[in-house]
Coordinates of N, CA and C and ligand atoms in Angstrom, one line a residue:
M842 N -94.1 -19.4 -5.1 CA -93.7 -20.6 -5.8 C -92.2 -20.6 -6.2
G843 N -91.5 -21.8 -5.9 CA -90.1 -21.8 -6.2 C -89.8 -22.1 -7.6
R844 N -88.4 -22.1 -7.9 CA -88.0 -22.5 -9.2 C -87.1 -23.8 -9.1
V845 N -87.2 -24.6 -10.2 CA -86.4 -25.8 -10.2 C -85.3 -25.7 -11.2
F846 N -84.1 -25.9 -10.8 CA -82.9 -25.9 -11.7 C -82.5 -27.3 -11.9
I847 N -82.5 -27.7 -13.2 CA -82.1 -29.1 -13.5 C -80.7 -29.0 -14.0
V848 N -79.8 -29.5 -13.1 CA -78.4 -29.2 -13.2 C -77.5 -30.5 -13.5
G849 N -76.5 -30.3 -14.4 CA -75.6 -31.4 -14.6 C -74.5 -31.3 -13.6
A850 N -74.2 -32.4 -12.9 CA -73.1 -32.5 -11.9 C -71.8 -32.8 -12.5
G851 N -71.8 -33.2 -13.8 CA -70.5 -33.6 -14.4 C -70.3 -35.1 -14.2
P852 N -69.2 -35.6 -14.7 CA -69.0 -37.1 -14.9 C -68.5 -37.8 -13.6
G853 N -68.3 -37.1 -12.5 CA -67.8 -37.8 -11.3 C -66.7 -37.1 -10.6
D854 N -65.9 -36.4 -11.3 CA -64.9 -35.5 -10.7 C -65.6 -34.3 -10.2
P855 N -65.6 -34.0 -8.9 CA -66.3 -32.9 -8.4 C -65.9 -31.5 -9.0
E856 N -64.7 -31.5 -9.5 CA -64.2 -30.2 -10.1 C -64.8 -30.0 -11.5
L857 N -65.4 -31.0 -12.1 CA -66.0 -30.9 -13.4 C -67.5 -30.5 -13.4
I858 N -67.8 -29.5 -12.6 CA -69.2 -29.0 -12.6 C -69.0 -27.5 -13.0
T859 N -70.1 -26.9 -13.6 CA -70.0 -25.5 -13.9 C -70.0 -24.6 -12.7
L860 N -69.5 -23.4 -12.8 CA -69.6 -22.5 -11.7 C -71.1 -22.2 -11.3
K861 N -71.9 -22.2 -12.3 CA -73.3 -21.9 -12.1 C -74.0 -23.1 -11.3
G862 N -73.6 -24.3 -11.7 CA -74.1 -25.5 -11.0 C -73.7 -25.5 -9.6
L863 N -72.4 -25.2 -9.3 CA -71.9 -25.2 -7.9 C -72.6 -24.1 -7.1
R864 N -72.8 -22.9 -7.7 CA -73.4 -21.8 -7.0 C -74.9 -22.2 -6.6
L865 N -75.5 -22.9 -7.5 CA -76.9 -23.4 -7.2 C -76.9 -24.4 -6.1
I866 N -76.0 -25.3 -6.1 CA -75.9 -26.3 -5.0 C -75.7 -25.6 -3.7
E867 N -74.9 -24.6 -3.7 CA -74.5 -23.9 -2.4 C -75.7 -23.0 -1.9
T868 N -76.7 -22.7 -2.8 CA -77.8 -21.9 -2.3 C -79.1 -22.6 -2.3
A869 N -79.1 -23.9 -2.7 CA -80.4 -24.6 -2.8 C -81.0 -24.8 -1.4
D870 N -82.4 -24.8 -1.4 CA -83.1 -25.2 -0.2 C -83.3 -26.7 -0.2
A871 N -83.4 -27.3 -1.4 CA -83.6 -28.7 -1.5 C -82.8 -29.2 -2.8
I872 N -82.2 -30.4 -2.6 CA -81.4 -31.0 -3.7 C -81.9 -32.5 -3.9
V873 N -82.3 -32.8 -5.1 CA -82.7 -34.1 -5.4 C -81.7 -34.7 -6.3
Y874 N -81.0 -35.8 -5.9 CA -79.9 -36.3 -6.7 C -79.8 -37.8 -7.0
D875 N -79.0 -38.1 -8.0 CA -78.9 -39.4 -8.6 C -77.7 -40.2 -8.0
R876 N -77.6 -41.4 -8.5 CA -76.6 -42.4 -8.0 C -75.2 -41.9 -8.4
L877 N -74.9 -41.3 -9.6 CA -73.6 -41.0 -10.0 C -73.1 -39.6 -9.6
V878 N -73.8 -38.9 -8.8 CA -73.5 -37.6 -8.4 C -72.4 -37.7 -7.3
P879 N -71.2 -37.0 -7.4 CA -70.2 -37.1 -6.4 C -70.6 -36.5 -5.1
Q880 N -70.2 -37.3 -4.0 CA -70.5 -36.9 -2.7 C -69.9 -35.5 -2.3
A881 N -68.7 -35.3 -2.9 CA -68.0 -34.0 -2.5 C -68.9 -32.8 -2.9
L882 N -69.7 -32.9 -4.0 CA -70.6 -31.8 -4.4 C -71.7 -31.6 -3.4
L883 N -72.2 -32.7 -2.9 CA -73.4 -32.6 -2.0 C -72.9 -32.0 -0.7
S884 N -71.6 -32.2 -0.3 CA -71.1 -31.6 0.9 C -71.0 -30.1 0.8
R885 N -71.2 -29.5 -0.4 CA -71.2 -28.1 -0.5 C -72.6 -27.4 -0.3
A886 N -73.6 -28.3 0.0 CA -74.9 -27.8 0.2 C -75.0 -27.1 1.6
R887 N -75.9 -26.2 1.8 CA -76.1 -25.5 3.1 C -76.5 -26.6 4.1
P888 N -76.1 -26.4 5.4 CA -76.4 -27.4 6.4 C -77.9 -27.7 6.5
Q889 N -78.7 -26.7 6.3 CA -80.1 -26.8 6.5 C -80.8 -27.3 5.2
A890 N -80.1 -27.5 4.1 CA -80.7 -27.9 2.9 C -81.2 -29.4 3.0
L891 N -82.3 -29.6 2.3 CA -82.9 -31.0 2.3 C -82.3 -31.7 1.2
L892 N -81.7 -32.9 1.5 CA -81.0 -33.7 0.4 C -81.8 -35.0 0.2
V893 N -82.3 -35.2 -1.0 CA -83.1 -36.4 -1.3 C -82.4 -37.3 -2.4
Y894 N -82.1 -38.5 -2.0 CA -81.5 -39.5 -3.0 C -82.6 -40.2 -3.7
V895 N -82.6 -40.1 -5.1 CA -83.6 -40.8 -5.8 C -83.0 -41.8 -6.8
G896 N -81.7 -42.2 -6.6 CA -81.1 -43.1 -7.5 C -81.5 -44.6 -7.2
K897 N -81.1 -45.4 -8.1 CA -81.3 -46.9 -7.8 C -80.1 -47.6 -8.4
K898 N -79.8 -48.8 -7.8 CA -78.8 -49.7 -8.3 C -79.3 -50.3 -9.6
P899 N -78.4 -50.7 -10.5 CA -78.8 -51.3 -11.7 C -79.8 -52.5 -11.4
G900 N -81.0 -52.4 -11.9 CA -81.9 -53.5 -11.7 C -82.6 -53.4 -10.3
G901 N -82.1 -52.5 -9.5 CA -82.7 -52.4 -8.1 C -83.8 -51.5 -8.0
Q902 N -84.2 -51.2 -6.8 CA -85.4 -50.4 -6.5 C -85.0 -48.9 -6.4
G903 N -85.9 -48.1 -6.8 CA -85.8 -46.6 -6.6 C -87.1 -46.0 -6.9
P904 N -87.3 -44.8 -6.6 CA -88.6 -44.1 -7.0 C -88.8 -44.1 -8.5
S905 N -90.0 -44.2 -9.0 CA -90.3 -44.1 -10.4 C -90.2 -42.7 -10.9
Q906 N -90.1 -42.5 -12.2 CA -90.0 -41.2 -12.7 C -91.2 -40.3 -12.4
Q907 N -92.4 -40.9 -12.3 CA -93.5 -40.2 -11.9 C -93.4 -39.7 -10.5
E908 N -92.9 -40.6 -9.6 CA -92.7 -40.2 -8.2 C -91.7 -39.0 -8.1
I909 N -90.6 -39.1 -8.9 CA -89.6 -38.0 -8.9 C -90.2 -36.7 -9.4
N910 N -91.0 -36.8 -10.5 CA -91.7 -35.6 -11.0 C -92.5 -34.9 -9.9
E911 N -93.3 -35.8 -9.2 CA -94.3 -35.2 -8.2 C -93.5 -34.7 -7.1
M912 N -92.4 -35.3 -6.7 CA -91.5 -34.8 -5.6 C -91.0 -33.5 -5.9
L913 N -90.5 -33.3 -7.2 CA -90.0 -32.0 -7.6 C -91.1 -30.9 -7.5
Y914 N -92.2 -31.3 -8.0 CA -93.4 -30.4 -7.9 C -93.7 -29.9 -6.5
N915 N -93.8 -30.9 -5.6 CA -94.1 -30.6 -4.2 C -93.0 -29.8 -3.6
L916 N -91.8 -30.0 -3.9 CA -90.7 -29.3 -3.3 C -90.7 -27.8 -3.8
A917 N -91.1 -27.6 -5.1 CA -91.2 -26.3 -5.7 C -92.3 -25.5 -5.0
L918 N -93.3 -26.2 -4.5 CA -94.4 -25.4 -3.9 C -93.9 -24.9 -2.5
K919 N -93.0 -25.7 -1.9 CA -92.6 -25.4 -0.5 C -91.3 -24.5 -0.4
Y920 N -90.4 -24.6 -1.4 CA -89.1 -24.0 -1.3 C -88.9 -23.0 -2.5
D921 N -87.9 -22.1 -2.3 CA -87.6 -21.1 -3.3 C -86.7 -21.7 -4.4
V922 N -85.6 -22.4 -4.0 CA -84.6 -22.9 -4.9 C -84.5 -24.4 -4.8
V923 N -84.9 -25.1 -5.8 CA -84.8 -26.6 -5.8 C -83.9 -27.0 -6.9
V924 N -82.9 -27.8 -6.5 CA -81.9 -28.3 -7.5 C -82.1 -29.7 -7.8
R925 N -82.3 -30.1 -9.1 CA -82.4 -31.5 -9.4 C -81.0 -31.8 -10.1
L926 N -80.2 -32.6 -9.4 CA -78.9 -32.8 -9.8 C -78.7 -34.2 -10.5
H927 N -78.3 -34.1 -11.8 CA -78.1 -35.3 -12.6 C -76.6 -35.6 -12.8
G928 N -76.2 -36.8 -12.9 CA -74.8 -37.1 -13.3 C -74.6 -36.7 -14.7
G929 N -73.4 -36.2 -15.0 CA -73.1 -35.8 -16.4 C -73.9 -34.6 -16.8
D930 N -74.5 -34.6 -17.9 CA -75.4 -33.6 -18.4 C -76.8 -34.0 -18.2
P931 N -77.7 -33.1 -17.8 CA -79.1 -33.6 -17.5 C -79.9 -34.0 -18.7
L932 N -79.5 -33.6 -19.9 CA -80.2 -33.8 -21.1 C -79.6 -34.9 -22.0
V933 N -78.5 -35.5 -21.5 CA -77.9 -36.6 -22.3 C -78.2 -37.9 -21.5
F934 N -79.2 -38.6 -21.9 CA -79.7 -39.9 -21.3 C -80.0 -39.7 -19.8
G935 N -80.4 -38.5 -19.5 CA -80.9 -38.2 -18.1 C -82.4 -38.0 -18.4
R936 N -83.2 -37.8 -17.3 CA -84.6 -37.6 -17.5 C -84.9 -36.1 -17.3
G937 N -83.9 -35.3 -17.4 CA -84.0 -33.9 -17.1 C -85.1 -33.2 -18.0
F938 N -85.2 -33.6 -19.2 CA -86.1 -32.9 -20.1 C -87.6 -33.3 -19.7
E939 N -87.8 -34.6 -19.5 CA -89.1 -35.0 -19.0 C -89.6 -34.3 -17.7
E940 N -88.6 -34.1 -16.8 CA -88.9 -33.5 -15.6 C -89.3 -32.0 -15.8
C941 N -88.6 -31.4 -16.7 CA -89.0 -30.0 -17.0 C -90.3 -29.9 -17.7
E942 N -90.6 -30.8 -18.6 CA -91.9 -30.9 -19.2 C -93.0 -31.0 -18.2
Y943 N -92.8 -31.9 -17.3 CA -93.8 -32.2 -16.3 C -94.1 -30.9 -15.4
L944 N -92.9 -30.3 -15.0 CA -93.0 -29.1 -14.1 C -93.7 -28.0 -14.8
A945 N -93.3 -27.8 -16.1 CA -93.9 -26.7 -16.9 C -95.4 -26.9 -17.0
S946 N -95.8 -28.2 -17.2 CA -97.3 -28.4 -17.4 C -98.0 -28.1 -16.1
R947 N -97.3 -28.1 -15.0 CA -98.0 -27.8 -13.7 C -97.7 -26.3 -13.3
G948 N -97.2 -25.6 -14.2 CA -97.0 -24.1 -13.9 C -95.7 -23.8 -13.1
I949 N -94.8 -24.7 -13.0 CA -93.6 -24.4 -12.2 C -92.5 -24.0 -13.2
R950 N -91.7 -23.0 -12.9 CA -90.6 -22.5 -13.7 C -89.4 -23.4 -13.5
C951 N -88.8 -23.8 -14.6 CA -87.6 -24.6 -14.4 C -86.6 -24.2 -15.5
E952 N -85.3 -24.5 -15.3 CA -84.2 -24.1 -16.1 C -83.2 -25.2 -16.2
F953 N -82.5 -25.3 -17.3 CA -81.4 -26.3 -17.4 C -80.1 -25.7 -17.2
V954 N -79.2 -26.4 -16.5 CA -77.8 -26.0 -16.4 C -77.0 -27.1 -16.9
P955 N -76.4 -27.0 -18.0 CA -75.7 -28.2 -18.6 C -74.5 -28.7 -17.8
G956 N -74.2 -29.9 -18.0 CA -73.0 -30.5 -17.3 C -72.1 -31.1 -18.3
V957 N -70.9 -31.5 -17.9 CA -70.0 -32.2 -18.7 C -70.4 -33.7 -18.8
T958 N -70.7 -34.1 -20.0 CA -71.2 -35.5 -20.1 C -70.1 -36.6 -20.0
S959 N -70.4 -37.7 -19.4 CA -69.4 -38.7 -19.2 C -68.9 -39.3 -20.5
G960 N -69.8 -39.3 -21.5 CA -69.4 -39.9 -22.8 C -68.3 -39.1 -23.5
L961 N -68.1 -37.8 -23.1 CA -67.0 -37.1 -23.7 C -65.8 -37.0 -22.6
A962 N -66.2 -36.8 -21.4 CA -65.2 -36.6 -20.3 C -64.4 -37.8 -20.0
A963 N -65.0 -39.0 -20.0 CA -64.3 -40.2 -19.7 C -63.2 -40.5 -20.7
P964 N -63.6 -40.5 -22.0 CA -62.5 -40.7 -23.0 C -61.4 -39.6 -23.0
A965 N -61.9 -38.3 -22.7 CA -60.9 -37.2 -22.7 C -59.8 -37.5 -21.6
K966 N -60.2 -38.0 -20.5 CA -59.3 -38.3 -19.4 C -58.2 -39.2 -19.9
H967 N -58.5 -40.0 -20.9 CA -57.5 -41.0 -21.4 C -57.0 -40.6 -22.8
Y968 N -57.2 -39.3 -23.1 CA -56.6 -38.7 -24.3 C -57.3 -39.1 -25.6
I969 N -58.6 -39.6 -25.5 CA -59.3 -40.1 -26.7 C -60.3 -39.0 -27.1
P970 N -60.1 -38.4 -28.3 CA -61.0 -37.3 -28.8 C -62.2 -37.9 -29.5
P971 N -63.4 -37.3 -29.4 CA -64.5 -37.8 -30.1 C -64.4 -37.6 -31.6
V972 N -63.8 -36.5 -32.0 CA -63.5 -36.2 -33.4 C -62.0 -35.7 -33.4
A973 N -61.3 -36.0 -34.5 CA -60.0 -35.5 -34.7 C -59.7 -35.3 -36.2
R974 N -59.2 -34.1 -36.5 CA -59.0 -33.8 -37.9 C -58.2 -34.9 -38.6
G975 N -58.7 -35.3 -39.7 CA -58.0 -36.3 -40.5 C -58.4 -37.7 -40.1
T976 N -59.0 -37.9 -39.0 CA -59.4 -39.3 -38.5 C -60.9 -39.5 -38.4
A977 N -61.5 -38.5 -37.7 CA -63.0 -38.7 -37.5 C -63.6 -37.3 -37.5
S978 N -64.7 -37.2 -38.3 CA -65.4 -35.9 -38.3 C -66.8 -35.9 -37.9
S979 N -67.2 -37.1 -37.4 CA -68.6 -37.2 -36.8 C -68.6 -38.1 -35.6
V980 N -69.5 -37.8 -34.7 CA -69.6 -38.7 -33.5 C -71.1 -38.8 -33.2
A981 N -71.5 -40.0 -32.7 CA -72.8 -40.3 -32.3 C -72.8 -40.7 -30.8
L982 N -73.6 -40.0 -30.0 CA -73.8 -40.5 -28.6 C -75.1 -41.3 -28.6
V983 N -74.9 -42.6 -28.2 CA -76.0 -43.5 -28.3 C -76.2 -44.3 -27.0
T984 N -77.4 -44.8 -26.8 CA -77.7 -45.7 -25.7 C -77.6 -47.2 -26.2
G985 N -77.1 -48.0 -25.3 CA -77.0 -49.5 -25.6 C -78.2 -50.2 -25.1
R986 N -79.1 -49.5 -24.5 CA -80.3 -50.2 -23.9 C -81.3 -50.7 -24.9
E987 N -82.0 -51.7 -24.4 CA -83.1 -52.1 -25.3 C -84.4 -51.4 -24.9
D988 N -85.3 -51.3 -25.8 CA -86.6 -50.7 -25.6 C -87.4 -51.8 -24.9
P989 N -87.8 -51.6 -23.6 CA -88.5 -52.7 -22.9 C -89.8 -53.1 -23.6
S990 N -90.4 -52.1 -24.3 CA -91.7 -52.4 -24.9 C -91.5 -53.2 -26.3
K991 N -90.4 -53.1 -26.9 CA -90.2 -53.7 -28.2 C -89.3 -54.9 -28.1
G992 N -88.5 -55.0 -27.0 CA -87.6 -56.2 -26.9 C -86.4 -56.1 -27.9
R993 N -86.2 -55.0 -28.5 CA -85.0 -54.9 -29.3 C -84.3 -53.5 -29.0
R994 N -83.1 -53.4 -29.5 CA -82.4 -52.2 -29.1 C -83.0 -50.9 -29.7
Q995 N -82.8 -49.8 -29.0 CA -83.4 -48.5 -29.5 C -82.6 -48.0 -30.6
V996 N -81.3 -48.4 -30.7 CA -80.5 -47.8 -31.8 C -80.2 -48.9 -32.8
D997 N -80.3 -48.6 -34.1 CA -80.0 -49.5 -35.1 C -78.4 -49.5 -35.4
F998 N -77.7 -50.4 -34.7 CA -76.3 -50.3 -34.8 C -75.7 -50.7 -36.1
K999 N -76.5 -51.5 -36.9 CA -76.0 -51.9 -38.2 C -75.9 -50.7 -39.1
R1000 N -77.0 -49.9 -39.1 CA -77.0 -48.7 -39.9 C -76.0 -47.7 -39.4
L1001 N -75.9 -47.6 -38.1 CA -75.0 -46.6 -37.5 C -73.5 -46.9 -37.9
A1002 N -73.2 -48.1 -38.0 CA -71.8 -48.5 -38.3 C -71.3 -47.9 -39.6
A1003 N -72.3 -47.7 -40.5 CA -71.9 -47.1 -41.8 C -72.0 -45.6 -41.8
A1004 N -72.6 -45.0 -40.8 CA -73.0 -43.6 -40.9 C -72.1 -42.6 -40.1
V1005 N -71.4 -43.1 -39.1 CA -70.6 -42.1 -38.3 C -69.2 -42.7 -38.1
D1006 N -68.3 -41.8 -37.8 CA -66.9 -42.2 -37.6 C -66.7 -42.7 -36.2
T1007 N -67.2 -42.0 -35.2 CA -67.0 -42.4 -33.8 C -68.3 -42.7 -33.1
I1008 N -68.4 -43.8 -32.4 CA -69.7 -44.1 -31.7 C -69.4 -44.2 -30.2
V1009 N -70.1 -43.4 -29.4 CA -69.9 -43.4 -28.0 C -71.1 -44.0 -27.4
I1010 N -70.9 -45.1 -26.7 CA -72.1 -45.9 -26.2 C -72.2 -45.7 -24.7
Y1011 N -73.4 -45.2 -24.3 CA -73.8 -45.2 -22.9 C -74.6 -46.4 -22.6
M1012 N -74.7 -46.8 -21.3 CA -75.5 -47.9 -20.8 C -75.4 -49.1 -21.7
G1013 N -74.2 -49.4 -22.1 CA -74.0 -50.6 -23.0 C -73.3 -51.7 -22.3
A1014 N -73.0 -51.6 -21.0 CA -72.2 -52.7 -20.3 C -72.9 -54.1 -20.5
A1015 N -74.2 -54.2 -20.2 CA -74.8 -55.5 -20.2 C -74.9 -56.1 -21.6
S1016 N -74.9 -55.3 -22.7 CA -75.0 -55.9 -24.0 C -73.9 -55.5 -24.9
A1017 N -72.7 -55.3 -24.3 CA -71.5 -54.8 -25.1 C -71.2 -55.8 -26.3
R1018 N -71.2 -57.1 -26.0 CA -70.8 -58.0 -27.0 C -71.8 -58.1 -28.1
E1019 N -73.1 -58.1 -27.8 CA -74.2 -58.1 -28.8 C -74.0 -56.8 -29.7
I1020 N -73.8 -55.7 -29.1 CA -73.6 -54.5 -29.8 C -72.4 -54.6 -30.8
A1021 N -71.3 -55.1 -30.3 CA -70.1 -55.2 -31.1 C -70.5 -56.1 -32.3
A1022 N -71.2 -57.2 -32.1 CA -71.6 -58.1 -33.2 C -72.4 -57.4 -34.2
E1023 N -73.4 -56.5 -33.8 CA -74.2 -55.8 -34.7 C -73.4 -54.8 -35.5
L1024 N -72.4 -54.1 -34.8 CA -71.6 -53.2 -35.6 C -70.8 -53.9 -36.6
M1025 N -70.3 -55.1 -36.3 CA -69.5 -55.8 -37.3 C -70.4 -56.3 -38.5
E1026 N -71.6 -56.7 -38.1 CA -72.6 -57.0 -39.2 C -72.8 -55.8 -40.1
G1027 N -72.8 -54.7 -39.5 CA -73.0 -53.4 -40.2 C -71.8 -53.0 -41.1
G1028 N -70.7 -53.8 -41.0 CA -69.6 -53.5 -41.8 C -68.3 -53.0 -41.2
L1029 N -68.3 -52.8 -39.8 CA -67.1 -52.4 -39.2 C -66.2 -53.6 -39.0
P1030 N -64.9 -53.5 -39.4 CA -64.0 -54.7 -39.2 C -63.8 -55.0 -37.8
P1031 N -63.5 -56.3 -37.5 CA -63.3 -56.8 -36.1 C -62.1 -56.1 -35.4
D1032 N -61.1 -55.5 -36.2 CA -60.0 -54.9 -35.6 C -60.3 -53.4 -35.3
T1033 N -61.5 -52.9 -35.5 CA -61.8 -51.5 -35.2 C -61.5 -51.3 -33.7
P1034 N -60.7 -50.2 -33.4 CA -60.3 -50.0 -32.0 C -61.5 -49.6 -31.1
V1035 N -61.4 -50.0 -29.9 CA -62.5 -49.8 -28.9 C -61.8 -49.4 -27.6
A1036 N -62.3 -48.4 -26.9 CA -61.9 -48.1 -25.6 C -63.1 -48.2 -24.6
V1037 N -62.8 -48.8 -23.5 CA -63.8 -49.0 -22.4 C -63.3 -48.3 -21.2
I1038 N -64.2 -47.4 -20.7 CA -63.8 -46.7 -19.5 C -65.0 -47.0 -18.5
E1039 N -64.6 -47.8 -17.4 CA -65.6 -48.2 -16.4 C -65.4 -47.2 -15.2
S1040 N -66.5 -46.8 -14.6 CA -66.5 -46.0 -13.4 C -65.5 -44.8 -13.5
A1041 N -65.5 -44.1 -14.6 CA -64.6 -43.0 -14.8 C -64.6 -42.0 -13.6
F1042 N -63.5 -41.6 -13.2 CA -63.3 -40.5 -12.2 C -63.6 -41.1 -10.8
F1043 N -64.0 -42.3 -10.6 CA -64.3 -42.9 -9.3 C -63.1 -43.8 -8.9
E1044 N -63.1 -44.2 -7.7 CA -61.9 -45.0 -7.2 C -61.7 -46.3 -7.9
D1045 N -62.7 -46.9 -8.4 CA -62.6 -48.2 -9.0 C -62.6 -48.1 -10.6
E1046 N -62.1 -46.9 -11.0 CA -62.0 -46.7 -12.5 C -61.1 -47.7 -13.1
R1047 N -61.6 -48.1 -14.3 CA -60.7 -49.1 -15.1 C -60.8 -48.7 -16.6
F1048 N -59.6 -48.6 -17.2 CA -59.6 -48.2 -18.6 C -59.0 -49.4 -19.3
R1049 N -59.5 -49.7 -20.5 CA -58.8 -50.7 -21.3 C -59.1 -50.4 -22.8
A1050 N -58.1 -50.8 -23.6 CA -58.2 -50.7 -25.0 C -58.3 -52.0 -25.6
T1051 N -59.2 -52.2 -26.6 CA -59.4 -53.5 -27.2 C -59.9 -53.3 -28.6
T1052 N -60.6 -54.3 -29.2 CA -61.1 -54.1 -30.5 C -62.5 -54.6 -30.5
L1053 N -63.3 -54.4 -31.6 CA -64.7 -54.9 -31.6 C -64.7 -56.4 -31.5
G1054 N -63.8 -57.1 -32.2 CA -63.8 -58.5 -32.1 C -63.3 -59.0 -30.8
G1055 N -62.6 -58.2 -30.0 CA -62.0 -58.7 -28.8 C -62.7 -58.2 -27.5
L1056 N -63.8 -57.5 -27.7 CA -64.5 -56.9 -26.6 C -65.1 -58.0 -25.7
D1057 N -64.8 -57.9 -24.4 CA -65.3 -58.9 -23.5 C -66.2 -58.2 -22.4
A1058 N -66.4 -58.9 -21.3 CA -67.4 -58.3 -20.3 C -67.1 -56.9 -19.9
V1059 N -68.1 -56.1 -19.8 CA -67.9 -54.7 -19.4 C -68.7 -54.5 -18.1
R1060 N -68.1 -53.8 -17.2 CA -68.8 -53.5 -15.9 C -69.5 -52.2 -15.9
N1061 N -70.7 -52.1 -15.4 CA -71.5 -50.9 -15.3 C -71.0 -50.0 -14.2
P1062 N -71.0 -48.7 -14.3 CA -71.3 -47.9 -15.5 C -70.0 -47.8 -16.3
A1063 N -70.3 -47.8 -17.6 CA -69.1 -47.7 -18.6 C -69.5 -46.9 -19.8
V1064 N -68.4 -46.2 -20.3 CA -68.5 -45.6 -21.6 C -67.7 -46.4 -22.6
I1065 N -68.3 -46.7 -23.7 CA -67.6 -47.5 -24.7 C -67.4 -46.6 -25.9
V1066 N -66.2 -46.5 -26.4 CA -65.9 -45.7 -27.6 C -65.4 -46.6 -28.7
V1067 N -66.0 -46.5 -29.9 CA -65.7 -47.3 -31.0 C -65.3 -46.4 -32.2
G1068 N -64.1 -46.6 -32.7 CA -63.7 -45.9 -33.9 C -62.2 -45.7 -34.0
R1069 N -61.7 -45.2 -35.1 CA -60.3 -45.1 -35.4 C -59.7 -44.0 -34.5
T1070 N -60.5 -43.1 -34.0 CA -60.0 -42.0 -33.2 C -59.4 -42.6 -31.9
V1071 N -59.9 -43.8 -31.5 CA -59.3 -44.4 -30.3 C -57.8 -44.7 -30.4
E1072 N -57.5 -45.2 -31.6 CA -56.1 -45.5 -31.9 C -55.2 -44.2 -31.8
R1073 N -55.7 -43.1 -32.3 CA -54.9 -41.9 -32.2 C -54.8 -41.5 -30.8
G1074 N -55.8 -41.6 -30.0 CA -55.8 -41.3 -28.6 C -54.8 -42.1 -27.9
L1075 N -54.7 -43.4 -28.2 CA -53.8 -44.3 -27.5 C -52.4 -44.0 -27.8
R1076 N -52.1 -43.5 -29.0 CA -50.7 -43.1 -29.3 C -50.3 -41.9 -28.4
L1077 N -51.2 -41.0 -28.3 CA -50.9 -39.8 -27.5 C -50.7 -40.2 -26.0
R1078 N -51.6 -41.1 -25.6 CA -51.6 -41.5 -24.2 C -50.3 -42.2 -23.9
E1079 N -49.9 -43.0 -24.8 CA -48.6 -43.8 -24.6 C -47.4 -42.8 -24.5
A1080 N -47.4 -41.8 -25.4 CA -46.4 -40.8 -25.4 C -46.3 -40.1 -24.1
L1081 N -47.5 -39.7 -23.5 CA -47.5 -38.9 -22.3 C -47.4 -39.7 -21.0
C1082 N -47.9 -40.9 -21.0 CA -47.9 -41.7 -19.8 C -46.8 -42.6 -19.6
R1083 N -45.8 -42.5 -20.5 CA -44.7 -43.4 -20.4 C -43.9 -43.2 -19.1
Ligands
LIG1535 N1 -76.5 -37.9 -18.0 C1 -75.4 -38.8 -17.9 C2 -75.7 -40.1 -18.4 C3 -76.7 -40.9 -17.7 S1 -77.0 -42.5 -18.3 C4 -74.2 -38.1 -18.6 O1 -74.4 -37.1 -19.3 O2 -73.1 -38.6 -18.4 C5 -75.9 -43.5 -17.3 C6 -74.8 -43.9 -18.2 O3 -73.8 -42.9 -18.3 C7 -74.0 -45.1 -17.6 O4 -74.6 -46.4 -17.9 C8 -72.7 -45.0 -18.3 O5 -72.8 -45.4 -19.7 C9 -72.5 -43.5 -18.4 N2 -71.7 -43.0 -17.2 C10 -72.1 -42.0 -16.4 N3 -71.1 -41.7 -15.5 C11 -70.1 -42.5 -15.8 C12 -68.8 -42.7 -15.2 N4 -68.4 -42.0 -14.2 N5 -68.0 -43.6 -15.8 C13 -68.4 -44.3 -16.9 N6 -69.7 -44.2 -17.4 C14 -70.5 -43.3 -16.9

């Protein structure tokens, strides 16, 4: 019986994977991968390795989580080394944990290999720190998605507004303006600085700086950073990129 490694591929730059993650890709018998995994990493797989794409376009079709779980199980019965490759970190808004729970319940050994999460890497590329001494000492990584069963957001942005210095929003493109409104209702001023990084590390990457009050349409996938730390990052960015 094989082992399943649940690996973070990093945020899109193929160099931002761990050595352990890369070594596993290079030795895997089978690799099951997502939409945001860089192609350059897949090209490091052995020629005989089986590569299975399980991603979906936003709102489009793709295998269900149950189907992915069963696929990983069946591959582990057949092969020695199975790699489940997630964009960013497998445990930050990936389904890596659920996959490992499922595999463990069926007697398959699995292991996590962390990755560089997009919510930290995309801002860092543009000199924006999640925390910075004197400006921000707490950060929350949150999802902008709604809970389909409840029809409201999974995160209480009004309460969050008062509780942390920096808010990093994943999966917030479709509801960016509603989230901004909730944060302002929660007490954040409309001139609170915001950075939006769309398709970080990919060819169509777009960075912009705005404010909560000025936030307009955001293209998926995007990381949205809210907080005073954005301002400090922008000053450094300007000094360096002039
Ligand atoms: N496990 C991943 C997150 C998966 S959820 C990680 O740790 O990064 C998918 C969300 O991640 C997207 O909706 C977007 O908010 C963010 N994301 C992932 N890759 C991105 C990229 N290259 N640029 C901008 N946002 C990205």
